[in-house]
Amino acid sequence: MSLSRLHVVDDDPTIREIARRVAEAAGFEALGFDAPAAFLAAAASDPPELVLLDLAIGEQDGIGVLEALAKLNSRCAIIVLSGLEDRLVGSAVRIGRSLGLQMLEPLAKPFQLQDLRARLTAAAAMVLPIRESDVQDALASHQLVPRYQPKVRLSDGAPVGCEALVRWQHPSRGLLAPSHFLPLVEAGPSITPLTYQMIERAMTDLASWRQRHPGLSVAVNVSARSLDDPEFADRVWDILARTGADPSSLTLEITETAAMADTAAVAAMLTRLRIRKVNLSLDDFGTGFSSLVELHRMPFSELKIDRAFVGTMETDRDARVIVKAIIGLAHTLGLTTVAEGVETEAAMDMLREMGCDVAQGYGIGKPMTAEAFQEWLDARAGIVAPALARVG
C-alpha cells in the first residue's frame, strides 16, 4: 500500500525538518515547503492527505492558504501548527471549517516531539481516502452508529436526555470521529438515509432508557441536504410511529445553514414538525450572520449556544457577555437554552447564575454507547454504584 502524503508548510527550516522526520516515522511520505505558492502548486498537481500549516509564513499568512485549498476542493486534513495566541488559532480553525475544509485540532508551538508524534500517528489512521461506496456499504451494514452525550438540567443537575452523535465503527480503522467522514457524507446522497437511520436508532434506544428513566429526550442533527427531501417530515413521523416514541421526546438540531437552505419549503416542513410536537433546536447559535433572522422566521423551541462562546467565557469577558445576552434573548422568546462545550464546574456555575436551562459537554459526560449511557443514568439516579462513562 502506498504511503499517505503529508506536506509541511512552514518558513522555519528546523520545524520543517523535525516535522518531516516525525511524519516519516509515523508512516507518511513527507515534503516540506517554505512558501505557500510552492505548496499550492504541489497540492494542485499531487494532493496530500494531511497538511501541517503554520499561520505566519514570512510575510504571508495561512488564511490565504486555507482559502486556496478550498478553491481546489481539497479533501486533505489540516493541522494548524502555530505559536500565535489561542484566539487567533481558534479563529483560523473556524474559518477553515466554514470553507468546508477538514480541520483537525491545532498544535501549539513550541511543541514536544511526543505530542507531534502522537498527533500524526492518530492522523495516519484516518487520512486514507474514503469513497462514497464505502459510506453506502457502512450504512447497509450499520457501521455508522450513535454515541450519546448526556445533557443535564442546570437548576438541579438532573439528566434530561442526550445528543446522538454519529461515529463510524470501521472494520479495519476502528472507531472514526465525524470529522474523518462526515464532510464526504454531507456532500453526497447518503446523508439523508444516515439521518433517518440515526433517528430510528436513537428512538429505539430511548424507549429502553425510558423504562427506568421517564421523561428523557434525544437530539439528532439534521443537515441542509436532508431538509431538501420533501418527504422529510413524513419520514420522521413514520419513524416515531414505528418506534412508538413520543414526538416531544425528539429534538432535531438544525444549523443556521440548513435553516437558510430554502426559506418557504424549509419553514413549512419545520412548522409541520412543530405542530406534531417534535422539538426544533437552532444549533451553533451566534456563529452565523443571520441567526436572528432564522430565529424569528423559523418555529424553533430551543436555542443551542455554541461551544466557541461557552468554552472561553471563564476567561473572556466578551464571550461571557455574549452568552448572557443569548440566554436572555432566548428566554424572552420563550425558548429553552442549551449550552454545549461545558467542561468545568466553574462554567456550570456561571451558566446556572445566568439562568441557562441545560448543559452538555465533557465536564458532564463524553459521548458513549447506549449501554454506557444507561449505566450513567442509573448511577445518577442511585440505581447502581457510579461508574466511569465508557467513551466511544
CSV table of C-alpha atoms in Angstrom, one decimal:
chain,number,residue,atom,x,y,z
A,1,MET,CA,0.0,0.0,0.0
A,2,SER,CA,1.3,3.5,-0.9
A,3,LEU,CA,2.2,5.9,1.9
A,4,SER,CA,-0.1,8.8,2.8
A,5,ARG,CA,1.4,12.1,1.7
A,6,LEU,CA,2.0,14.9,4.2
A,7,HIS,CA,3.0,18.4,3.4
A,8,VAL,CA,4.7,20.7,6.0
A,9,VAL,CA,4.2,24.4,5.2
A,10,ASP,CA,6.4,26.5,7.5
A,11,ASP,CA,9.2,29.0,6.8
A,12,ASP,CA,11.3,27.7,9.7
A,13,PRO,CA,13.7,25.0,8.3
A,14,THR,CA,14.2,23.4,11.7
A,15,ILE,CA,10.4,22.9,12.2
A,16,ARG,CA,10.1,21.5,8.6
A,17,GLU,CA,12.9,19.0,9.2
A,18,ILE,CA,11.6,17.9,12.6
A,19,ALA,CA,8.1,17.5,11.4
A,20,ARG,CA,9.3,15.7,8.3
A,21,ARG,CA,11.3,13.1,10.3
A,22,VAL,CA,8.5,12.5,12.8
A,23,ALA,CA,6.0,12.2,9.9
A,24,GLU,CA,8.1,9.7,8.1
A,25,ALA,CA,8.4,7.6,11.3
A,26,ALA,CA,4.6,7.7,11.6
A,27,GLY,CA,4.3,6.2,8.1
A,28,PHE,CA,3.9,9.3,5.9
A,29,GLU,CA,5.7,10.4,2.8
A,30,ALA,CA,6.6,13.9,3.9
A,31,LEU,CA,7.5,17.0,1.9
A,32,GLY,CA,8.4,20.5,3.3
A,33,PHE,CA,7.5,23.9,1.8
A,34,ASP,CA,8.8,27.3,2.9
A,35,ALA,CA,6.3,29.3,0.9
A,36,PRO,CA,2.5,29.0,0.1
A,37,ALA,CA,2.9,29.3,-3.7
A,38,ALA,CA,5.1,26.2,-4.0
A,39,PHE,CA,2.9,24.2,-1.7
A,40,LEU,CA,-0.3,25.1,-3.5
A,41,ALA,CA,1.3,24.2,-6.9
A,42,ALA,CA,2.2,20.8,-5.5
A,43,ALA,CA,-1.2,20.4,-3.8
A,44,ALA,CA,-3.0,21.1,-7.1
A,45,SER,CA,-1.0,18.5,-9.1
A,46,ASP,CA,-0.5,15.9,-6.4
A,47,PRO,CA,-2.8,16.4,-3.5
A,48,PRO,CA,-1.6,15.5,0.0
A,49,GLU,CA,-3.8,13.6,2.6
A,50,LEU,CA,-2.5,15.7,5.5
A,51,VAL,CA,-1.1,19.2,5.9
A,52,LEU,CA,0.8,20.8,8.8
A,53,LEU,CA,0.3,24.5,8.3
A,54,ASP,CA,1.9,27.5,10.0
A,55,LEU,CA,-0.3,30.5,10.2
A,56,ALA,CA,2.5,33.1,9.9
A,57,ILE,CA,4.7,32.2,6.9
A,58,GLY,CA,7.2,35.0,6.4
A,59,GLU,CA,5.2,38.0,5.2
A,60,GLN,CA,2.3,35.8,4.2
A,61,ASP,CA,-0.4,34.1,6.3
A,62,GLY,CA,-2.1,30.7,6.4
A,63,ILE,CA,-5.6,32.1,5.9
A,64,GLY,CA,-4.8,32.6,2.2
A,65,VAL,CA,-3.6,29.0,2.0
A,66,LEU,CA,-6.9,27.8,3.5
A,67,GLU,CA,-8.9,29.8,1.0
A,68,ALA,CA,-6.8,28.5,-1.9
A,69,LEU,CA,-7.2,24.9,-0.7
A,70,ALA,CA,-11.0,25.4,-0.5
A,71,LYS,CA,-11.0,26.6,-4.1
A,72,LEU,CA,-9.1,23.4,-5.0
A,73,ASN,CA,-11.9,21.5,-3.3
A,74,SER,CA,-9.2,19.9,-1.2
A,75,ARG,CA,-10.1,16.8,0.9
A,76,CYS,CA,-6.9,16.8,2.9
A,77,ALA,CA,-6.9,17.0,6.7
A,78,ILE,CA,-5.2,20.1,8.1
A,79,ILE,CA,-3.4,20.6,11.4
A,80,VAL,CA,-2.6,24.2,12.2
A,81,LEU,CA,0.9,24.4,13.7
A,82,SER,CA,1.3,27.9,15.2
A,83,GLY,CA,2.9,29.9,18.0
A,84,LEU,CA,0.2,32.6,17.8
A,85,GLU,CA,-2.3,33.2,20.6
A,86,ASP,CA,-5.1,30.7,21.1
A,87,ARG,CA,-7.8,33.1,20.0
A,88,LEU,CA,-6.2,33.7,16.6
A,89,VAL,CA,-5.6,30.0,16.1
A,90,GLY,CA,-9.1,29.1,17.0
A,91,SER,CA,-10.4,31.7,14.6
A,92,ALA,CA,-8.3,30.2,11.8
A,93,VAL,CA,-9.6,26.8,12.5
A,94,ARG,CA,-13.2,28.0,12.4
A,95,ILE,CA,-12.5,29.8,9.1
A,96,GLY,CA,-11.2,26.6,7.6
A,97,ARG,CA,-14.2,24.6,8.7
A,98,SER,CA,-16.5,27.3,7.3
A,99,LEU,CA,-14.8,26.9,4.0
A,100,GLY,CA,-15.6,23.2,4.1
A,101,LEU,CA,-12.0,22.0,5.0
A,102,GLN,CA,-11.3,19.2,7.3
A,103,MET,CA,-9.6,21.0,10.2
A,104,LEU,CA,-8.1,18.8,12.9
A,105,GLU,CA,-7.1,20.0,16.4
A,106,PRO,CA,-4.3,22.6,16.2
A,107,LEU,CA,-0.9,22.1,17.7
A,108,ALA,CA,0.8,25.0,19.5
A,109,LYS,CA,4.5,25.9,19.1
A,110,PRO,CA,6.8,25.2,20.7
A,111,PHE,CA,5.7,21.5,20.8
A,112,GLN,CA,7.0,18.4,22.3
A,113,LEU,CA,8.1,15.7,19.9
A,114,GLN,CA,5.9,13.1,21.6
A,115,ASP,CA,2.9,15.4,21.1
A,116,LEU,CA,3.6,15.8,17.4
A,117,ARG,CA,4.3,12.0,17.1
A,118,ALA,CA,1.0,11.1,18.8
A,119,ARG,CA,-1.0,13.6,16.7
A,120,LEU,CA,0.5,12.2,13.4
A,121,THR,CA,0.1,8.6,14.5
A,122,ALA,CA,-3.6,9.2,15.2
A,123,ALA,CA,-4.0,11.1,11.9
A,124,ALA,CA,-2.3,8.3,9.9
A,125,ALA,CA,-5.3,6.1,10.7
A,126,MET,CA,-7.9,8.4,9.3
A,127,VAL,CA,-6.4,10.3,6.3
A,128,LEU,CA,-6.7,7.3,3.9
A,129,PRO,CA,-9.4,8.2,1.3
A,130,ILE,CA,-13.0,7.3,2.0
A,131,ARG,CA,-15.2,6.8,-1.0
A,132,GLU,CA,-19.0,7.2,-1.4
A,133,SER,CA,-19.3,3.4,-2.0
A,134,ASP,CA,-17.6,2.9,1.4
A,135,VAL,CA,-20.2,5.1,3.1
A,136,GLN,CA,-23.1,3.2,1.4
A,137,ASP,CA,-21.6,-0.1,2.5
A,138,ALA,CA,-21.3,1.2,6.0
A,139,LEU,CA,-25.0,2.3,6.0
A,140,ALA,CA,-26.1,-1.1,4.7
A,141,SER,CA,-24.1,-3.0,7.4
A,142,HIS,CA,-25.0,-0.5,10.2
A,143,GLN,CA,-21.4,0.5,10.8
A,144,LEU,CA,-22.5,4.1,11.3
A,145,VAL,CA,-23.6,4.2,15.0
A,146,PRO,CA,-24.7,6.7,17.6
A,147,ARG,CA,-22.8,7.8,20.6
A,148,TYR,CA,-24.8,9.6,23.2
A,149,GLN,CA,-23.6,12.7,25.1
A,150,PRO,CA,-25.6,13.5,28.2
A,151,LYS,CA,-27.5,16.6,29.0
A,152,VAL,CA,-28.4,17.8,32.4
A,153,ARG,CA,-30.8,20.4,33.8
A,154,LEU,CA,-28.7,23.2,35.4
A,155,SER,CA,-31.1,24.0,38.2
A,156,ASP,CA,-30.7,20.6,39.9
A,157,GLY,CA,-28.3,18.5,37.8
A,158,ALA,CA,-30.9,16.0,36.8
A,159,PRO,CA,-30.4,14.2,33.4
A,160,VAL,CA,-32.9,15.4,30.8
A,161,GLY,CA,-31.6,13.4,27.8
A,162,CYS,CA,-28.7,13.3,25.3
A,163,GLU,CA,-27.5,14.2,21.9
A,164,ALA,CA,-26.9,11.4,19.4
A,165,LEU,CA,-23.5,11.9,17.7
A,166,VAL,CA,-22.6,9.7,14.7
A,167,ARG,CA,-19.4,7.6,14.7
A,168,TRP,CA,-18.2,5.0,12.2
A,169,GLN,CA,-17.3,1.7,13.6
A,170,HIS,CA,-15.0,0.9,10.7
A,171,PRO,CA,-14.0,-2.8,10.4
A,172,SER,CA,-10.3,-2.0,9.8
A,173,ARG,CA,-9.7,1.6,11.0
A,174,GLY,CA,-11.5,1.3,14.3
A,175,LEU,CA,-13.9,4.0,15.6
A,176,LEU,CA,-13.8,7.1,13.4
A,177,ALA,CA,-14.9,10.5,14.6
A,178,PRO,CA,-17.3,12.6,12.4
A,179,SER,CA,-14.5,14.9,11.1
A,180,HIS,CA,-13.0,11.8,9.3
A,181,PHE,CA,-16.0,11.1,7.2
A,182,LEU,CA,-18.9,13.4,7.7
A,183,PRO,CA,-17.8,16.1,5.2
A,184,LEU,CA,-17.9,13.4,2.4
A,185,VAL,CA,-21.3,12.1,3.7
A,186,GLU,CA,-22.9,15.5,3.8
A,187,ALA,CA,-21.7,16.3,0.2
A,188,GLY,CA,-23.2,13.1,-1.2
A,189,PRO,CA,-26.5,11.2,-1.4
A,190,SER,CA,-26.0,9.2,1.9
A,191,ILE,CA,-26.6,12.0,4.4
A,192,THR,CA,-30.4,11.7,4.4
A,193,PRO,CA,-30.5,7.9,4.8
A,194,LEU,CA,-28.0,8.3,7.6
A,195,THR,CA,-30.2,10.9,9.3
A,196,TYR,CA,-33.2,8.5,9.2
A,197,GLN,CA,-31.1,5.7,10.4
A,198,MET,CA,-29.8,7.8,13.3
A,199,ILE,CA,-33.3,9.0,14.3
A,200,GLU,CA,-34.7,5.4,14.3
A,201,ARG,CA,-31.7,4.0,16.3
A,202,ALA,CA,-32.0,6.9,18.8
A,203,MET,CA,-35.7,6.5,19.3
A,204,THR,CA,-35.3,2.7,19.8
A,205,ASP,CA,-32.6,3.2,22.4
A,206,LEU,CA,-34.7,6.0,24.1
A,207,ALA,CA,-37.5,3.5,24.5
A,208,SER,CA,-35.2,1.3,26.5
A,209,TRP,CA,-33.9,4.0,28.7
A,210,ARG,CA,-37.3,5.5,29.5
A,211,GLN,CA,-38.4,2.2,31.1
A,212,ARG,CA,-36.4,3.3,34.1
A,213,HIS,CA,-35.9,7.0,33.4
A,214,PRO,CA,-39.2,8.5,32.0
A,215,GLY,CA,-39.1,12.0,30.5
A,216,LEU,CA,-35.8,11.7,28.7
A,217,SER,CA,-35.3,13.1,25.2
A,218,VAL,CA,-32.8,12.7,22.4
A,219,ALA,CA,-31.4,15.3,20.0
A,220,VAL,CA,-30.4,14.3,16.4
A,221,ASN,CA,-28.5,16.6,14.0
A,222,VAL,CA,-30.1,17.4,10.6
A,223,SER,CA,-28.2,18.7,7.6
A,224,ALA,CA,-29.4,21.1,4.9
A,225,ARG,CA,-29.4,18.2,2.4
A,226,SER,CA,-31.9,16.2,4.5
A,227,LEU,CA,-34.2,19.2,4.5
A,228,ASP,CA,-34.2,19.1,0.7
A,229,ASP,CA,-36.2,15.9,0.9
A,230,PRO,CA,-39.9,16.9,0.5
A,231,GLU,CA,-40.9,13.8,2.4
A,232,PHE,CA,-38.6,14.5,5.4
A,233,ALA,CA,-41.4,15.5,7.9
A,234,ASP,CA,-43.5,12.4,6.9
A,235,ARG,CA,-40.5,10.1,7.1
A,236,VAL,CA,-39.7,11.4,10.6
A,237,TRP,CA,-43.3,10.9,11.6
A,238,ASP,CA,-43.3,7.4,10.3
A,239,ILE,CA,-40.2,6.6,12.4
A,240,LEU,CA,-41.8,8.0,15.5
A,241,ALA,CA,-45.0,5.9,14.9
A,242,ARG,CA,-43.0,2.8,14.1
A,243,THR,CA,-40.9,3.0,17.3
A,244,GLY,CA,-43.8,4.2,19.5
A,245,ALA,CA,-41.9,7.3,20.5
A,246,ASP,CA,-43.5,10.4,22.0
A,247,PRO,CA,-42.8,13.1,19.4
A,248,SER,CA,-41.9,15.6,22.1
A,249,SER,CA,-39.0,13.3,23.1
A,250,LEU,CA,-37.2,14.0,19.8
A,251,THR,CA,-35.3,17.2,19.2
A,252,LEU,CA,-33.9,17.9,15.7
A,253,GLU,CA,-30.8,20.1,15.8
A,254,ILE,CA,-30.7,22.3,12.7
A,255,THR,CA,-27.8,24.5,11.8
A,256,GLU,CA,-28.3,28.0,10.5
A,257,THR,CA,-27.0,26.9,7.1
A,258,ALA,CA,-29.7,24.2,7.0
A,259,ALA,CA,-32.4,26.6,8.0
A,260,MET,CA,-31.5,29.1,5.3
A,261,ALA,CA,-31.5,26.4,2.6
A,262,ASP,CA,-34.9,27.2,1.1
A,263,THR,CA,-37.0,29.7,3.0
A,264,ALA,CA,-40.5,28.7,2.1
A,265,ALA,CA,-40.1,24.9,1.8
A,266,VAL,CA,-37.9,24.5,4.9
A,267,ALA,CA,-40.2,26.8,7.0
A,268,ALA,CA,-43.2,24.8,6.0
A,269,MET,CA,-41.5,21.5,6.8
A,270,LEU,CA,-40.2,22.6,10.2
A,271,THR,CA,-43.6,24.1,11.1
A,272,ARG,CA,-45.3,20.7,10.3
A,273,LEU,CA,-42.9,19.0,12.6
A,274,ARG,CA,-43.5,21.5,15.4
A,275,ILE,CA,-47.3,21.2,15.0
A,276,ARG,CA,-46.7,17.4,15.6
A,277,LYS,CA,-44.8,18.3,18.8
A,278,VAL,CA,-41.3,17.5,17.6
A,279,ASN,CA,-38.8,19.9,19.1
A,280,LEU,CA,-36.5,22.0,16.9
A,281,SER,CA,-33.2,23.4,18.1
A,282,LEU,CA,-31.2,26.2,16.3
A,283,ASP,CA,-27.7,24.8,16.6
A,284,ASP,CA,-24.5,26.7,17.0
A,285,PHE,CA,-26.3,29.9,17.7
A,286,GLY,CA,-24.3,33.1,17.4
A,287,THR,CA,-21.7,31.8,14.9
A,288,GLY,CA,-23.6,32.9,11.7
A,289,PHE,CA,-24.6,36.2,10.3
A,290,SER,CA,-28.3,35.5,10.1
A,291,SER,CA,-29.0,33.7,13.3
A,292,LEU,CA,-31.5,36.4,14.5
A,293,VAL,CA,-33.3,36.2,11.2
A,294,GLU,CA,-33.7,32.5,11.3
A,295,LEU,CA,-34.7,32.6,15.0
A,296,HIS,CA,-37.5,35.0,14.0
A,297,ARG,CA,-38.6,33.2,10.9
A,298,MET,CA,-38.5,29.5,11.9
A,299,PRO,CA,-40.6,27.8,14.7
A,300,PHE,CA,-37.7,26.8,16.9
A,301,SER,CA,-38.3,25.6,20.5
A,302,GLU,CA,-34.7,25.6,21.6
A,303,LEU,CA,-31.6,27.6,21.1
A,304,LYS,CA,-28.1,25.9,21.5
A,305,ILE,CA,-25.3,28.2,22.5
A,306,ASP,CA,-22.1,27.4,20.5
A,307,ARG,CA,-19.1,26.0,22.3
A,308,ALA,CA,-16.9,28.7,20.9
A,309,PHE,CA,-18.5,31.1,23.5
A,310,VAL,CA,-19.2,28.6,26.3
A,311,GLY,CA,-15.6,27.2,26.2
A,312,THR,CA,-14.0,30.6,26.6
A,313,MET,CA,-16.4,32.5,28.8
A,314,GLU,CA,-14.5,31.8,32.0
A,315,THR,CA,-11.5,33.9,30.8
A,316,ASP,CA,-13.0,36.0,28.0
A,317,ARG,CA,-15.3,38.8,29.1
A,318,ASP,CA,-16.7,39.3,25.6
A,319,ALA,CA,-17.7,35.6,25.4
A,320,ARG,CA,-19.4,35.9,28.8
A,321,VAL,CA,-21.4,38.9,27.8
A,322,ILE,CA,-22.5,37.1,24.6
A,323,VAL,CA,-23.6,34.0,26.4
A,324,LYS,CA,-25.6,36.0,28.9
A,325,ALA,CA,-27.2,38.0,26.1
A,326,ILE,CA,-28.2,34.9,24.2
A,327,ILE,CA,-29.8,33.3,27.3
A,328,GLY,CA,-31.8,36.5,27.9
A,329,LEU,CA,-32.9,36.7,24.3
A,330,ALA,CA,-34.0,33.1,24.2
A,331,HIS,CA,-36.0,33.3,27.4
A,332,THR,CA,-37.7,36.4,26.2
A,333,LEU,CA,-38.8,34.5,23.1
A,334,GLY,CA,-39.9,31.5,25.3
A,335,LEU,CA,-37.1,29.2,24.1
A,336,THR,CA,-35.1,26.6,26.1
A,337,THR,CA,-31.4,27.3,26.2
A,338,VAL,CA,-28.7,24.6,25.9
A,339,ALA,CA,-25.0,25.3,26.4
A,340,GLU,CA,-22.7,22.9,24.6
A,341,GLY,CA,-19.0,22.5,25.3
A,342,VAL,CA,-19.3,22.7,29.1
A,343,GLU,CA,-16.1,21.2,30.6
A,344,THR,CA,-15.7,22.7,34.1
A,345,GLU,CA,-17.7,23.2,37.3
A,346,ALA,CA,-16.9,26.9,37.1
A,347,ALA,CA,-18.6,27.0,33.7
A,348,MET,CA,-21.6,25.1,35.1
A,349,ASP,CA,-21.9,27.6,38.0
A,350,MET,CA,-21.6,30.6,35.6
A,351,LEU,CA,-24.3,29.2,33.3
A,352,ARG,CA,-26.5,28.5,36.3
A,353,GLU,CA,-26.2,32.1,37.5
A,354,MET,CA,-27.1,33.3,34.0
A,355,GLY,CA,-30.2,31.2,34.0
A,356,CYS,CA,-29.3,28.7,31.3
A,357,ASP,CA,-31.6,25.7,31.3
A,358,VAL,CA,-29.5,22.8,30.1
A,359,ALA,CA,-25.8,21.9,29.8
A,360,GLN,CA,-23.9,19.5,27.7
A,361,GLY,CA,-20.1,18.8,27.4
A,362,TYR,CA,-17.2,16.7,28.5
A,363,GLY,CA,-17.5,18.1,32.1
A,364,ILE,CA,-20.8,16.2,32.3
A,365,GLY,CA,-20.1,13.2,30.1
A,366,LYS,CA,-18.3,12.2,26.9
A,367,PRO,CA,-20.2,10.5,24.0
A,368,MET,CA,-20.9,6.9,25.0
A,369,THR,CA,-22.6,3.8,23.8
A,370,ALA,CA,-26.3,3.2,24.5
A,371,GLU,CA,-25.4,0.7,27.2
A,372,ALA,CA,-22.9,3.1,28.9
A,373,PHE,CA,-25.5,5.9,28.8
A,374,GLN,CA,-27.9,3.5,30.6
A,375,GLU,CA,-25.3,2.9,33.3
A,376,TRP,CA,-24.6,6.7,33.5
A,377,LEU,CA,-28.3,7.3,34.0
A,378,ASP,CA,-28.6,4.5,36.6
A,379,ALA,CA,-25.6,5.9,38.5
A,380,ARG,CA,-27.1,9.4,38.6
A,381,ALA,CA,-30.3,8.0,39.9
A,382,GLY,CA,-28.5,5.9,42.5
A,383,ILE,CA,-29.8,2.6,41.0
A,384,VAL,CA,-26.2,1.3,40.7
A,385,ALA,CA,-22.8,2.3,42.0
A,386,PRO,CA,-21.4,5.2,39.9
A,387,ALA,CA,-19.2,4.0,37.1
A,388,LEU,CA,-17.0,5.9,34.6
A,389,ALA,CA,-18.6,6.6,31.3
A,390,ARG,CA,-17.3,4.4,28.5
A,391,VAL,CA,-16.2,6.6,25.7
A,392,GLY,CA,-16.6,5.6,22.1
